[in-house]
CSV table of C-alpha atoms in Angstrom, one decimal:
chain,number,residue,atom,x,y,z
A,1,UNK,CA,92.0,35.0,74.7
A,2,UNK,CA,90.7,38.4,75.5
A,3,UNK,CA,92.5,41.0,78.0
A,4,UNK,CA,90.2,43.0,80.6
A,5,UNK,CA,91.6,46.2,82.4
A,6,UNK,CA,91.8,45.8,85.5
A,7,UNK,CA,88.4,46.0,87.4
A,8,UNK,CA,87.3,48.8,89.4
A,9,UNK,CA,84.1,48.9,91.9
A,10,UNK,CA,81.7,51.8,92.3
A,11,UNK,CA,83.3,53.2,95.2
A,12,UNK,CA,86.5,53.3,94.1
A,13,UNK,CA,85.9,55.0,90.7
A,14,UNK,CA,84.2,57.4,92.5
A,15,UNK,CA,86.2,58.0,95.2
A,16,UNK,CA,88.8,58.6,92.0
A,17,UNK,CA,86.8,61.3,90.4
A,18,UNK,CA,85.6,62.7,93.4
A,19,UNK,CA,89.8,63.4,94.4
A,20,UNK,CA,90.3,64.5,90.5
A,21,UNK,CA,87.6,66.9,91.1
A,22,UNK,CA,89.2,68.9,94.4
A,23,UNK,CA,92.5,68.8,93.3
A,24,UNK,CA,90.9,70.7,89.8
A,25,UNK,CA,89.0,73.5,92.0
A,26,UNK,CA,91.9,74.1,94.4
A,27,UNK,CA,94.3,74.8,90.8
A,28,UNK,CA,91.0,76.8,89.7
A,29,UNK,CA,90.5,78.4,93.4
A,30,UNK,CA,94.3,79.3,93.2
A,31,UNK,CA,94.6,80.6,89.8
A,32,UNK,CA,91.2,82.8,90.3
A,33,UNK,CA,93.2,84.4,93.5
A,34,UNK,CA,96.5,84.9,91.3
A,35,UNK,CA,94.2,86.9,89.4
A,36,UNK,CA,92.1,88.8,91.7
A,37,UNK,CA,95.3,90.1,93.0
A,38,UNK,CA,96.9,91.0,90.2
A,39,UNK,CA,93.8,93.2,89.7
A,40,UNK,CA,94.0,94.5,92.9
A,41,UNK,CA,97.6,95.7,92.2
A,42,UNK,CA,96.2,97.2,89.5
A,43,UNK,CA,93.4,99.3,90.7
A,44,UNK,CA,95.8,100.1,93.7
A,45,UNK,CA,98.5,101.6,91.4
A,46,UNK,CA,96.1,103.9,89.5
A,47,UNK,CA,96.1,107.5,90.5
A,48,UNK,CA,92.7,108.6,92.1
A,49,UNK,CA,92.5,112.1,91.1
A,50,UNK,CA,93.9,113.8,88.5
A,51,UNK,CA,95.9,117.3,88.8
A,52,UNK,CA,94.2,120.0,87.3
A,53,UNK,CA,95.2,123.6,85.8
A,54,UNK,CA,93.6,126.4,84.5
A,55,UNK,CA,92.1,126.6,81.1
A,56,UNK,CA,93.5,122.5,81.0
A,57,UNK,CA,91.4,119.2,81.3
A,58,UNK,CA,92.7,115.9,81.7
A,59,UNK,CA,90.2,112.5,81.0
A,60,UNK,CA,91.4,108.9,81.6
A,61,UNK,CA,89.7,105.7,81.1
A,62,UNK,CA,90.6,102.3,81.6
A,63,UNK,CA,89.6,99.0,81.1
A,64,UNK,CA,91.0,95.9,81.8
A,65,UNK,CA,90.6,92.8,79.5
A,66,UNK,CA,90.4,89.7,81.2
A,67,UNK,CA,91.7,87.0,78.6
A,68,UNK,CA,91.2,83.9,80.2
A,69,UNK,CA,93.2,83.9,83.5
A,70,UNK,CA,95.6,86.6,82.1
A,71,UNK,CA,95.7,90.0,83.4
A,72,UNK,CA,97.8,93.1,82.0
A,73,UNK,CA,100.1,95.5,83.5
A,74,UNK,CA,98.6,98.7,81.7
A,75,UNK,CA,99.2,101.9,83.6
A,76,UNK,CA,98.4,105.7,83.0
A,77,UNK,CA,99.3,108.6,85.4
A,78,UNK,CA,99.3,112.2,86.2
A,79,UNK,CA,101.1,114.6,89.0
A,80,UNK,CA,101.9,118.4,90.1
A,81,UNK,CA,106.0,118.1,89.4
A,82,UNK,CA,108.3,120.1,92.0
A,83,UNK,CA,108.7,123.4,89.3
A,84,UNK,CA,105.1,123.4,89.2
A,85,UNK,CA,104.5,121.5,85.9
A,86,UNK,CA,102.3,118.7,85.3
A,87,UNK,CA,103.7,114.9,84.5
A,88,UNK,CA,101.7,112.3,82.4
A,89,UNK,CA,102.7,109.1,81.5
A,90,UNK,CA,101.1,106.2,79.9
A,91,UNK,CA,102.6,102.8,79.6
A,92,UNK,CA,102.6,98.8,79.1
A,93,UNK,CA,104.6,96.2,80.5
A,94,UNK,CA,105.1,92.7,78.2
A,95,UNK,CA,103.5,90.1,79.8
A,96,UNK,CA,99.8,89.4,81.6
A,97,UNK,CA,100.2,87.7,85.1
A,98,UNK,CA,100.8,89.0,88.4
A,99,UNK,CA,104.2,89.6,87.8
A,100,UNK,CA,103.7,91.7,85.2
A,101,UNK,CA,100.8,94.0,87.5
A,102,UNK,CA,103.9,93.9,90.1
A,103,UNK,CA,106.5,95.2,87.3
A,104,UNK,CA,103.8,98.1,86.2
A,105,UNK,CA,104.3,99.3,90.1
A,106,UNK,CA,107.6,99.6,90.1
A,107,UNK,CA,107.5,101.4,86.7
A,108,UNK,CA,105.1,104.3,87.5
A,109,UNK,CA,106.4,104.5,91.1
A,110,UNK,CA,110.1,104.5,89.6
A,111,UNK,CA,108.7,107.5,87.2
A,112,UNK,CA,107.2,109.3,89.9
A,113,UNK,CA,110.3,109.3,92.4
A,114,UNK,CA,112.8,110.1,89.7
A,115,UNK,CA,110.9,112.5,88.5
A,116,UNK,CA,111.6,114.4,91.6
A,117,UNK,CA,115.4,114.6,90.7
A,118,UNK,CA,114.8,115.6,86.5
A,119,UNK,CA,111.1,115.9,84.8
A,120,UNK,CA,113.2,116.1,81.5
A,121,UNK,CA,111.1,113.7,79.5
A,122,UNK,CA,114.3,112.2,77.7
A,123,UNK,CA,116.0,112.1,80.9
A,124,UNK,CA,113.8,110.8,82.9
A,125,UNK,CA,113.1,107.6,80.5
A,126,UNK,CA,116.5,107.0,80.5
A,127,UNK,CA,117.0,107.3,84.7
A,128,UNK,CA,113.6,104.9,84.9
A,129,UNK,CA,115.3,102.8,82.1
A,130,UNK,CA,118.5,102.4,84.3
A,131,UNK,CA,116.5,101.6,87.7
A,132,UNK,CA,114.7,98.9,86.0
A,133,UNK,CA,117.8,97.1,84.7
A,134,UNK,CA,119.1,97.2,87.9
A,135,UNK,CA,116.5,95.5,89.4
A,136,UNK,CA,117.8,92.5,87.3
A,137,UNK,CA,113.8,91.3,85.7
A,138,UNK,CA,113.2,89.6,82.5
A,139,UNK,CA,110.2,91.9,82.1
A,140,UNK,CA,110.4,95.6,80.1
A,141,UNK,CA,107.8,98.3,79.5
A,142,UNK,CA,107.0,100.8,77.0
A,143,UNK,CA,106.0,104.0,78.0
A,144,UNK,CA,105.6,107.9,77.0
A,145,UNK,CA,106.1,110.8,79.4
A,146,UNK,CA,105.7,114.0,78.8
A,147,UNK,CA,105.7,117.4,80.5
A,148,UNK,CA,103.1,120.3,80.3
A,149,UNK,CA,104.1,123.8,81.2
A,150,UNK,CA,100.9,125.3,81.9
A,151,UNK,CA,102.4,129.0,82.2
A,152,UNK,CA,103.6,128.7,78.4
A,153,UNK,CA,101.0,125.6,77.0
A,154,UNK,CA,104.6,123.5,76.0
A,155,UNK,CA,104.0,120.0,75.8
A,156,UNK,CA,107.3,118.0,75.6
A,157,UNK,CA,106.9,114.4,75.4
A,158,UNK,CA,109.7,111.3,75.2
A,159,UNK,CA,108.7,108.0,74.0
A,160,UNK,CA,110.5,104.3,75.2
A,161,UNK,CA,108.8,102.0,72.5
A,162,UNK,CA,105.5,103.1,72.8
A,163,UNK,CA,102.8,104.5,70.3
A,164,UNK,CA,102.9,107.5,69.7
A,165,UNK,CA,100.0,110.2,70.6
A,166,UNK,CA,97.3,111.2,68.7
A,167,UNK,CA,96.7,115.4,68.3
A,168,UNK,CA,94.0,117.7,66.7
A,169,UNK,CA,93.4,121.1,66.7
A,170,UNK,CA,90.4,123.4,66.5
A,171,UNK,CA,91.1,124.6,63.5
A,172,UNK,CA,90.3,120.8,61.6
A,173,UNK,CA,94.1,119.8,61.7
A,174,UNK,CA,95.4,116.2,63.3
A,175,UNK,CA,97.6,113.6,63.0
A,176,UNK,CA,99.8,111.1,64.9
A,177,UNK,CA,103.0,112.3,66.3
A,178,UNK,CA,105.9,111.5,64.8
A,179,UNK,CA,108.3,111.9,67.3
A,180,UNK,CA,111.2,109.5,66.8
A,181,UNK,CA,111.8,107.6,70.6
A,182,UNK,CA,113.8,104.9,72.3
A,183,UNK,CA,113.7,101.4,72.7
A,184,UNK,CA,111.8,100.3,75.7
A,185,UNK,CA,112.8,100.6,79.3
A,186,UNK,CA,114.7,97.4,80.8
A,187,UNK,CA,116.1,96.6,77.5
A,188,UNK,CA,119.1,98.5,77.0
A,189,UNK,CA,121.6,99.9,79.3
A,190,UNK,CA,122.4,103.8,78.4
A,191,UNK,CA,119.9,104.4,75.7
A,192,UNK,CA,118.7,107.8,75.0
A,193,UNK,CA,115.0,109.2,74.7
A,194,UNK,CA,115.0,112.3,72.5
A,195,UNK,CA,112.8,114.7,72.9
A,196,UNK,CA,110.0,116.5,70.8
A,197,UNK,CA,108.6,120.0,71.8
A,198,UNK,CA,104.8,120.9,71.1
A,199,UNK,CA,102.7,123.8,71.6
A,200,UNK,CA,98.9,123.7,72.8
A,201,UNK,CA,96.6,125.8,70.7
A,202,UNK,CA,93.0,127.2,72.0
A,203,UNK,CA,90.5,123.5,71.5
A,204,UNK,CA,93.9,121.4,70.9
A,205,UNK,CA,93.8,117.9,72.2
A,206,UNK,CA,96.5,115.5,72.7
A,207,UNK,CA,95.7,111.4,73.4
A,208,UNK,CA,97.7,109.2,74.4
A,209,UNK,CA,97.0,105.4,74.4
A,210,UNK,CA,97.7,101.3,74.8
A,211,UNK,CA,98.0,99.3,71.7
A,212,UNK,CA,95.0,97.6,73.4
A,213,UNK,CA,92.6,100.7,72.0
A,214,UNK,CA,93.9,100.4,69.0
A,215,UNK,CA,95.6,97.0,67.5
A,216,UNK,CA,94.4,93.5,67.8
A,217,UNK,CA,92.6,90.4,65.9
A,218,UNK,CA,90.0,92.7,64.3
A,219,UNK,CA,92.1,95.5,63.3
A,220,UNK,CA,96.1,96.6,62.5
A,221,UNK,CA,98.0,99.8,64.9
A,222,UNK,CA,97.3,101.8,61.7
A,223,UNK,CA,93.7,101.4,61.3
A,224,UNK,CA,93.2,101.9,64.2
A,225,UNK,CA,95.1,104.7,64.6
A,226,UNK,CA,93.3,106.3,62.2
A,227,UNK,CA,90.2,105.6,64.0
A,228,UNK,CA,91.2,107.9,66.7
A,229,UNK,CA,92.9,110.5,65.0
A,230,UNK,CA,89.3,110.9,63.6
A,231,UNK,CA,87.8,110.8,66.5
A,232,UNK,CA,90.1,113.3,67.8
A,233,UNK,CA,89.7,115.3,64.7
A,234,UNK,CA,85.7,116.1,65.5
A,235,UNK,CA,86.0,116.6,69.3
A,236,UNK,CA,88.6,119.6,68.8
A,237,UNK,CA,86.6,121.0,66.1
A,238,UNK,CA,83.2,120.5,67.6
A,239,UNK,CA,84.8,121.9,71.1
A,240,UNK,CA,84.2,118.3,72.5
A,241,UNK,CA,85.1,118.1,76.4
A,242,UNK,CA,87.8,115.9,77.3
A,243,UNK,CA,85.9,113.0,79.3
A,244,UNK,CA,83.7,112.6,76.4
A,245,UNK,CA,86.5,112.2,73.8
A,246,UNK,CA,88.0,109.4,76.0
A,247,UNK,CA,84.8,107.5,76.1
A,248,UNK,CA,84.3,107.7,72.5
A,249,UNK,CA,88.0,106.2,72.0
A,250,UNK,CA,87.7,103.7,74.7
A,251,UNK,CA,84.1,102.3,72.9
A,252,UNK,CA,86.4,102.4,69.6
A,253,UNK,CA,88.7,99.7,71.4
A,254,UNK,CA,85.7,97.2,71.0
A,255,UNK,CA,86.4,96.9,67.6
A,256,UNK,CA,89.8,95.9,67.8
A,257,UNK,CA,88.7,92.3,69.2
A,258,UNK,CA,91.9,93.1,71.8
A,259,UNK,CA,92.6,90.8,74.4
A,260,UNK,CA,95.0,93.1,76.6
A,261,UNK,CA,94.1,95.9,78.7
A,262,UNK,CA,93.1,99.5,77.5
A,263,UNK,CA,94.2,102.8,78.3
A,264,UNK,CA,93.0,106.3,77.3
A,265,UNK,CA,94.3,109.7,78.8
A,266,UNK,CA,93.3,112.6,76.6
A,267,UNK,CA,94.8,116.3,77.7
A,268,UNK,CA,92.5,119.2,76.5
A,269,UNK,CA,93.2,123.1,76.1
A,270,UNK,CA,90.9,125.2,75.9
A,271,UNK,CA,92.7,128.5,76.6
A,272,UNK,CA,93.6,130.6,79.2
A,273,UNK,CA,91.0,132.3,81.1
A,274,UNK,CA,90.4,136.1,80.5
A,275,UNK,CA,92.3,138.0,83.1
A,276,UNK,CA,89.6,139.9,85.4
């Protein structure tokens, strides 16, 4: 005896398909929206202008990787401080949703208000480290902020589970920093974010970075690492401008094969203007 499904008309099968179909565009409909404002909250949370000092030059650039429906919560910023010194910070919260673009908010406008009270670097992490616990989320960040006195060319930087920055100097000298940091913020309640002082020389360059530019499929944090510290190497040596350094990382992040968002801000000195 044979056994037959049961037997379905034209109409009916179609009229199946044709409800499998909407309710697959509203999910698709719903999950492009999730991302579209998610990417909203990013562009919305990036500064517009960057502050700006004499003899100094600051040069961002930014480009988020859309894997799939995932977005990330990659940040970089940079502000006039109350005592007339210049903040930067540069960051990456785990996760890519819109949760995660909501987090990177709260960190960098967490940094920013706090900042107001201490712009100790090691301080500061720690304060920012604290709010976010508070706020009771699963999600954490890692992040570098430092501080530039442009009266005395100090740079002192802290570091909550981030990579570290990339230097050169005009005089063919460069390196990664090796500054030895925290664990990142919303981790840990009461940890402590040393500090690391640095001077500017006349064509110095400092970069700082997300392990997008630099880590993924095609290519380990070391390699490429390395990759910019070249890089980084023949701008301050060849007097590159700052802009032009950060595009030349940024293209470097193609070769990575990354799948989460990348960040450049490079910081360029070239030297106090002669006094009239």
């Amino acid at each position: 005896m044979s056994r037959k499904g049961p037997a379905y008309d034209g109409d009916e099968l179609l009229a199946r398909l044709g409800s499998l179909t909407s309710r697959a565009r509203e999910h698709a409909e719903l999950q492009r929206s999730q991302v579209e404002l998610a990417i909203a909250l990013q562009r919305g949370m990036l500064p517009a202008q960057m502050p700006t000092a004499p003899g100094y030059h600051l040069a961002v650039r930014y480009v988020p990787a859309y894997h799939g429906l995932n977005v990330g919560g990659d940040w970089y910023d940079a502000f006039h401080l109350p005592d007339g010194r210049i903040g930067l910070s540069i960051g990456d919260v785990q996760g890519h949703n819109i949760e995660a673009a909501a987090f990177m908010g709260q960190v960098r406008v967490g940094l920013r208000a706090l900042a107001s009270v201490t712009s100790e670097p090691g301080e500061l992490l720690a304060l920012t480290n604290d709010l976010l616990l508070s706020l009771g989320s699963d999600l954490f960040a890692t992040c570098t902020f430092l501080r530039l006195d442009p009266s005395t060319s100090v740079l002192e930087s802290a570091r909550a589970g981030h990579i570290p920055c990339v230097w050169a100097t005009a005089d063919g000298k460069s390196g990664v920093g090796s500054d030895e940091g925290g664990p990142p913020l919303g981790v840990q309640a009461g940890s402590t974010y040393p500090v690391t002082r640095h001077r500017l020389t006349t064509g110095g360059v400092f970069v700082l970075l997300t392990d997008g530019v630099v880590e993924g499929p095609s290519m380990e944090i070391d390699q490429g690492l390395d990759q910019v510290v070249r890089l980084a190497g023949i701008a301050a040596v060849a007097g590159m401008d700052a802009s032009s350094l950060a595009a030349a990382v940024i293209r470097g992040a193609d070769q990575v094969g990354h799948e989460d968002d990348a960040a450049v801000l490079v910081l360029g000195y070239e030297g106090a203007e002669p006094q009239p």
